[in-house]
């Protein structure tokens, strides 16, 4: 775009009318002639008039307008928004609020990018794995909910006799990303999303719920399964504190007090499913996404129960 003669940084001084050339505006504000000329060409800083020689001339109000343009541009606003503010079509507050929302979205995007790249670097991921992680991390809230809903349906679908408290706790446990996730939370969500979409993990979860559904009759109150696991962990913890060996007669008494005459081999199969290392990681990842401390996996207690059950089944 060709400039007017008076747009040169060494414009001649004006004639004492109180008007300024672009060159004079540049010297008084520290802005480059090129920048002021561009803003003027784009309609953000229209000249008050032109000199007989064709020079663009501006007044004191133009100087104040120029400072406002500079401030808005330094805050990252585009010229379209700047023009709307200057024309009175919108307020600075309204534009600022919209810009804050846009910046928040950019920050969230950058956090996701950082989390994905950190995970790729830590795992030594391939290009294919990086693509998958990036896709998972950038899913919308609705898409994340669909993944969780699919997992819940595949795990519990058709198993009406399963303890409803387990379903409720499971759905509550499955955490979603907060509005402003940390890189660690994004990392945990990516791993969690990979896990709950894995066919092998889904099959193991389904099997565990099938065990529960097969054990319950219509008269069994909700929450019984959760109480049973809590009681088992408590008894195993007490046995560990007393130094009870898993294969000892005392260990058998502990199990009998909780299981009665139930088939030890069948109980063992159920317990191995519940105590699988993936379940502990599943709970840990959900806690990380929520930003809370992971609940104890009671690994020592479960290990003691499994050892006691195996010893009993071997007799």
Short mmCIF file of C-alpha atoms in Angstrom, two decimals:
data_model
loop_
_atom_site.label_atom_id
_atom_site.label_comp_id
_atom_site.label_asym_id
_atom_site.label_seq_id
_atom_site.Cartn_x
_atom_site.Cartn_y
_atom_site.Cartn_z
CA UNK A 1 0.00 0.00 0.00
CA UNK A 2 1.48 3.37 -1.03
CA UNK A 3 1.69 5.98 1.71
CA UNK A 4 0.90 9.67 1.41
CA UNK A 5 3.84 12.08 1.12
CA UNK A 6 3.41 13.30 4.69
CA UNK A 7 3.61 9.76 6.16
CA UNK A 8 7.40 9.78 6.08
CA UNK A 9 9.17 9.74 9.47
CA UNK A 10 10.89 13.00 8.56
CA UNK A 11 7.69 14.86 7.71
CA UNK A 12 8.02 18.63 7.75
CA UNK A 13 6.62 20.31 10.89
CA UNK A 14 2.98 21.36 10.79
CA UNK A 15 1.96 25.00 10.52
CA UNK A 16 1.03 25.71 14.17
CA UNK A 17 -2.59 24.55 13.89
CA UNK A 18 -2.20 22.02 16.77
CA UNK A 19 -2.29 19.09 14.37
CA UNK A 20 0.32 16.34 14.14
CA UNK A 21 1.74 14.37 11.28
CA UNK A 22 2.44 10.63 11.53
CA UNK A 23 6.12 11.39 11.91
CA UNK A 24 5.42 13.66 14.88
CA UNK A 25 3.13 11.07 16.46
CA UNK A 26 5.92 8.55 16.09
CA UNK A 27 8.44 10.78 17.81
CA UNK A 28 6.09 11.65 20.69
CA UNK A 29 4.77 8.09 21.35
CA UNK A 30 7.77 5.94 20.46
CA UNK A 31 5.67 3.92 18.03
CA UNK A 32 7.08 3.31 14.58
CA UNK A 33 5.77 5.26 11.61
CA UNK A 34 4.98 1.95 9.92
CA UNK A 35 2.79 0.81 12.82
CA UNK A 36 0.88 4.11 13.08
CA UNK A 37 0.40 4.21 9.31
CA UNK A 38 -0.93 0.62 9.34
CA UNK A 39 -3.41 1.36 12.13
CA UNK A 40 -4.54 4.44 10.27
CA UNK A 41 -4.89 2.54 6.98
CA UNK A 42 -7.00 -0.09 8.80
CA UNK A 43 -9.40 2.57 10.09
CA UNK A 44 -8.43 2.40 13.76
CA UNK A 45 -6.77 5.83 13.69
CA UNK A 46 -8.45 7.96 11.00
CA UNK A 47 -6.81 11.32 10.32
CA UNK A 48 -8.64 14.44 11.39
CA UNK A 49 -7.84 16.06 8.07
CA UNK A 50 -5.13 16.29 5.46
CA UNK A 51 -2.78 19.11 4.68
CA UNK A 52 -2.77 20.82 1.28
CA UNK A 53 0.22 18.63 0.47
CA UNK A 54 -1.73 15.41 1.28
CA UNK A 55 -0.21 14.75 4.71
CA UNK A 56 -2.43 12.92 7.22
CA UNK A 57 -2.96 15.16 10.25
CA UNK A 58 -4.10 14.19 13.77
CA UNK A 59 -5.14 16.16 16.84
CA UNK A 60 -4.69 15.74 20.62
CA UNK A 61 -7.66 13.36 20.77
CA UNK A 62 -5.90 11.25 18.17
CA UNK A 63 -2.91 10.94 20.51
CA UNK A 64 -5.15 9.62 23.31
CA UNK A 65 -6.82 7.28 20.82
CA UNK A 66 -3.41 6.06 19.69
CA UNK A 67 -2.41 5.25 23.29
CA UNK A 68 -5.64 3.27 23.75
CA UNK A 69 -4.99 1.35 20.54
CA UNK A 70 -1.47 0.54 21.69
CA UNK A 71 -2.72 -0.69 25.09
CA UNK A 72 -5.43 -2.89 23.56
CA UNK A 73 -3.00 -4.32 21.04
CA UNK A 74 -0.41 -5.05 23.74
CA UNK A 75 -3.14 -6.97 25.60
CA UNK A 76 -3.55 -9.13 22.51
CA UNK A 77 -6.77 -7.75 21.04
CA UNK A 78 -7.21 -7.89 17.30
CA UNK A 79 -7.85 -4.76 15.25
CA UNK A 80 -11.49 -5.75 14.69
CA UNK A 81 -12.11 -5.67 18.46
CA UNK A 82 -10.09 -2.46 18.77
CA UNK A 83 -12.23 -0.78 16.11
CA UNK A 84 -15.44 -1.91 17.87
CA UNK A 85 -14.26 -0.44 21.16
CA UNK A 86 -13.26 2.84 19.52
CA UNK A 87 -16.57 3.01 17.63
CA UNK A 88 -18.55 2.45 20.80
CA UNK A 89 -20.02 -0.81 19.48
CA UNK A 90 -18.71 -2.63 22.54
CA UNK A 91 -17.04 -1.73 25.82
CA UNK A 92 -13.50 -2.39 26.94
CA UNK A 93 -14.92 -4.55 29.75
CA UNK A 94 -16.91 -6.71 27.34
CA UNK A 95 -13.95 -7.18 25.03
CA UNK A 96 -11.69 -7.91 28.00
CA UNK A 97 -14.10 -10.58 29.29
CA UNK A 98 -14.23 -12.24 25.88
CA UNK A 99 -10.46 -12.07 25.62
CA UNK A 100 -10.05 -13.66 29.07
CA UNK A 101 -12.26 -16.56 27.96
CA UNK A 102 -10.15 -16.98 24.83
CA UNK A 103 -6.93 -16.86 26.86
CA UNK A 104 -8.33 -19.47 29.27
CA UNK A 105 -9.03 -21.76 26.34
CA UNK A 106 -5.50 -21.20 25.03
CA UNK A 107 -4.03 -21.92 28.48
CA UNK A 108 -6.00 -25.18 28.74
CA UNK A 109 -4.81 -26.14 25.27
CA UNK A 110 -1.21 -25.40 26.21
CA UNK A 111 -1.58 -27.44 29.40
CA UNK A 112 -2.85 -30.38 27.38
CA UNK A 113 0.01 -29.99 24.89
CA UNK A 114 2.56 -29.88 27.70
CA UNK A 115 1.06 -32.93 29.39
CA UNK A 116 1.06 -34.96 26.17
CA UNK A 117 4.64 -34.03 25.34
CA UNK A 118 5.78 -34.78 28.91
CA UNK A 119 4.14 -38.20 28.74
CA UNK A 120 5.65 -38.92 25.32
CA UNK A 121 9.11 -38.00 26.63
CA UNK A 122 8.71 -40.10 29.79
CA UNK A 123 7.31 -43.16 28.04
CA UNK A 124 9.54 -42.93 24.98
CA UNK A 125 6.38 -43.19 22.91
CA UNK A 126 6.19 -43.88 19.21
CA UNK A 127 4.55 -41.43 16.79
CA UNK A 128 1.41 -43.61 16.77
CA UNK A 129 1.19 -43.62 20.57
CA UNK A 130 1.71 -39.86 20.66
CA UNK A 131 -1.14 -39.37 18.19
CA UNK A 132 -3.46 -41.48 20.33
CA UNK A 133 -2.48 -39.67 23.54
CA UNK A 134 -3.01 -36.29 21.93
CA UNK A 135 -6.44 -37.36 20.67
CA UNK A 136 -7.50 -38.67 24.07
CA UNK A 137 -6.26 -35.58 25.91
CA UNK A 138 -8.18 -33.21 23.63
CA UNK A 139 -11.54 -34.97 23.83
CA UNK A 140 -14.48 -32.76 24.72
CA UNK A 141 -16.38 -33.26 27.99
CA UNK A 142 -19.20 -34.96 26.03
CA UNK A 143 -16.76 -37.31 24.33
CA UNK A 144 -15.10 -38.19 27.66
CA UNK A 145 -18.54 -38.91 29.15
CA UNK A 146 -19.35 -41.21 26.23
CA UNK A 147 -16.20 -43.27 26.88
CA UNK A 148 -17.15 -43.62 30.56
CA UNK A 149 -20.77 -44.49 29.73
CA UNK A 150 -19.64 -47.16 27.26
CA UNK A 151 -17.35 -48.65 29.90
CA UNK A 152 -20.14 -48.70 32.50
CA UNK A 153 -22.59 -50.31 30.10
CA UNK A 154 -20.13 -53.01 29.06
CA UNK A 155 -19.27 -53.70 32.70
CA UNK A 156 -22.76 -53.71 34.23
CA UNK A 157 -25.17 -54.12 31.31
CA UNK A 158 -27.74 -56.89 31.91
CA UNK A 159 -26.38 -57.79 35.37
CA UNK A 160 -29.41 -56.60 37.32
CA UNK A 161 -28.57 -58.60 40.46
CA UNK A 162 -25.16 -56.95 40.90
CA UNK A 163 -24.88 -54.85 44.04
CA UNK A 164 -26.16 -51.38 43.03
CA UNK A 165 -23.77 -49.78 45.49
CA UNK A 166 -20.86 -51.04 43.39
CA UNK A 167 -22.31 -49.43 40.27
CA UNK A 168 -22.87 -46.14 42.12
CA UNK A 169 -19.36 -46.12 43.58
CA UNK A 170 -17.81 -47.04 40.26
CA UNK A 171 -19.62 -44.22 38.42
CA UNK A 172 -18.65 -41.75 41.12
CA UNK A 173 -15.05 -42.96 41.08
CA UNK A 174 -14.66 -42.38 37.35
CA UNK A 175 -13.44 -38.81 37.46
CA UNK A 176 -13.51 -36.25 34.66
CA UNK A 177 -10.92 -33.59 34.01
CA UNK A 178 -11.45 -30.33 35.91
CA UNK A 179 -11.83 -27.05 34.04
CA UNK A 180 -8.17 -26.18 34.53
CA UNK A 181 -6.30 -29.50 34.72
CA UNK A 182 -2.68 -29.80 35.71
CA UNK A 183 -0.31 -31.68 33.40
CA UNK A 184 -0.38 -34.55 35.93
CA UNK A 185 -4.18 -34.73 35.76
CA UNK A 186 -4.16 -34.76 31.95
CA UNK A 187 -1.50 -37.47 32.04
CA UNK A 188 -3.59 -39.57 34.45
CA UNK A 189 -6.74 -39.08 32.36
CA UNK A 190 -4.96 -40.25 29.19
CA UNK A 191 -3.81 -43.43 30.94
CA UNK A 192 -7.26 -43.94 32.49
CA UNK A 193 -8.98 -43.48 29.11
CA UNK A 194 -6.61 -46.00 27.55
CA UNK A 195 -7.35 -48.43 30.38
CA UNK A 196 -11.15 -48.28 30.33
CA UNK A 197 -11.17 -48.69 26.54
CA UNK A 198 -8.87 -51.72 26.68
CA UNK A 199 -10.82 -54.89 25.87
CA UNK A 200 -8.82 -56.98 28.31
CA UNK A 201 -9.48 -54.63 31.23
CA UNK A 202 -13.16 -54.37 30.36
CA UNK A 203 -13.42 -58.17 30.26
CA UNK A 204 -11.79 -58.48 33.70
CA UNK A 205 -14.10 -55.84 35.15
CA UNK A 206 -17.12 -57.57 33.63
CA UNK A 207 -16.04 -60.89 35.10
CA UNK A 208 -15.70 -59.34 38.54
CA UNK A 209 -19.23 -57.92 38.36
CA UNK A 210 -20.56 -61.24 37.05
CA UNK A 211 -19.09 -62.91 40.15
CA UNK A 212 -20.89 -60.39 42.32
CA UNK A 213 -24.20 -60.78 40.48
CA UNK A 214 -24.04 -64.59 40.76
CA UNK A 215 -23.53 -64.39 44.54
CA UNK A 216 -26.46 -62.11 45.28
CA UNK A 217 -30.09 -62.98 45.64
CA UNK A 218 -32.99 -60.51 45.49
CA UNK A 219 -33.16 -60.37 49.29
CA UNK A 220 -29.53 -59.26 49.76
CA UNK A 221 -29.46 -55.56 50.70
CA UNK A 222 -27.46 -53.05 48.68
CA UNK A 223 -24.03 -52.38 50.07
CA UNK A 224 -23.45 -55.90 51.33
CA UNK A 225 -20.60 -56.48 48.88
CA UNK A 226 -18.86 -53.30 49.95
CA UNK A 227 -19.28 -54.22 53.62
CA UNK A 228 -17.88 -57.70 52.93
CA UNK A 229 -14.71 -56.29 51.34
CA UNK A 230 -14.27 -53.78 54.16
CA UNK A 231 -14.68 -56.52 56.75
CA UNK A 232 -12.25 -58.78 54.91
CA UNK A 233 -9.59 -56.07 54.80
CA UNK A 234 -10.12 -55.39 58.50
CA UNK A 235 -9.78 -59.04 59.51
CA UNK A 236 -6.73 -59.53 57.28
CA UNK A 237 -5.13 -56.42 58.79
CA UNK A 238 -5.70 -57.71 62.30
CA UNK A 239 -4.25 -61.10 61.34
CA UNK A 240 -1.16 -59.39 59.90
CA UNK A 241 -0.70 -57.41 63.10
CA UNK A 242 -0.85 -60.64 65.13
CA UNK A 243 1.65 -62.30 62.81
CA UNK A 244 -0.79 -65.01 61.69
CA UNK A 245 0.70 -67.13 58.90
CA UNK A 246 -1.64 -67.52 55.86
CA UNK A 247 -1.36 -71.32 55.89
CA UNK A 248 -1.94 -71.75 59.63
CA UNK A 249 -5.06 -73.14 61.37
CA UNK A 250 -5.60 -69.69 62.88
CA UNK A 251 -5.76 -68.20 59.38
CA UNK A 252 -8.41 -70.79 58.47
CA UNK A 253 -10.44 -69.68 61.49
CA UNK A 254 -10.24 -66.07 60.35
CA UNK A 255 -11.55 -67.03 56.91
CA UNK A 256 -14.25 -69.30 58.34
CA UNK A 257 -15.54 -66.44 60.46
CA UNK A 258 -16.09 -64.40 57.33
CA UNK A 259 -16.80 -66.98 54.61
CA UNK A 260 -18.42 -69.83 56.52
CA UNK A 261 -18.36 -73.04 54.48
CA UNK A 262 -18.14 -71.31 51.11
CA UNK A 263 -16.05 -73.00 48.42
CA UNK A 264 -12.55 -71.64 48.94
CA UNK A 265 -11.55 -72.16 45.29
CA UNK A 266 -14.55 -70.15 44.06
CA UNK A 267 -13.87 -67.35 46.55
CA UNK A 268 -10.21 -67.36 45.56
CA UNK A 269 -11.13 -66.83 41.91
CA UNK A 270 -13.32 -63.88 42.86
CA UNK A 271 -10.68 -62.38 45.11
CA UNK A 272 -7.95 -62.69 42.49
CA UNK A 273 -10.17 -60.72 40.13
CA UNK A 274 -10.82 -57.99 42.69
CA UNK A 275 -7.19 -57.80 43.80
CA UNK A 276 -5.76 -57.57 40.27
CA UNK A 277 -2.96 -55.00 40.02
CA UNK A 278 -4.95 -53.14 37.35
CA UNK A 279 -7.71 -52.43 39.86
CA UNK A 280 -5.26 -50.70 42.17
CA UNK A 281 -3.94 -48.61 39.28
CA UNK A 282 -7.52 -47.85 38.19
CA UNK A 283 -8.31 -46.41 41.63
CA UNK A 284 -5.01 -44.53 41.73
CA UNK A 285 -5.56 -42.89 38.33
CA UNK A 286 -9.05 -41.74 39.26
CA UNK A 287 -7.70 -40.15 42.42
CA UNK A 288 -4.99 -38.39 40.41
CA UNK A 289 -7.56 -37.00 37.96
CA UNK A 290 -9.68 -35.72 40.87
CA UNK A 291 -6.60 -34.23 42.50
CA UNK A 292 -7.06 -36.23 45.72
CA UNK A 293 -4.86 -38.64 47.59
CA UNK A 294 -5.33 -42.23 46.32
CA UNK A 295 -7.16 -44.49 48.73
CA UNK A 296 -5.15 -47.36 50.11
CA UNK A 297 -5.14 -50.39 47.81
CA UNK A 298 -4.67 -52.63 50.89
CA UNK A 299 -2.17 -54.67 48.94
CA UNK A 300 -0.75 -56.40 52.02
CA UNK A 301 -4.22 -57.34 53.31
CA UNK A 302 -5.33 -58.71 49.94
CA UNK A 303 -2.07 -60.60 49.55
CA UNK A 304 -2.61 -62.23 52.96
CA UNK A 305 -6.19 -63.24 52.09
CA UNK A 306 -5.12 -64.67 48.72
CA UNK A 307 -2.31 -66.65 50.36
CA UNK A 308 -4.70 -67.98 53.02
CA UNK A 309 -7.29 -68.95 50.42
CA UNK A 310 -4.70 -70.72 48.28
CA UNK A 311 -3.44 -72.62 51.30
CA UNK A 312 -7.01 -73.63 52.16
CA UNK A 313 -7.81 -74.68 48.60
CA UNK A 314 -4.66 -76.82 48.51
CA UNK A 315 -5.67 -78.87 51.54
#
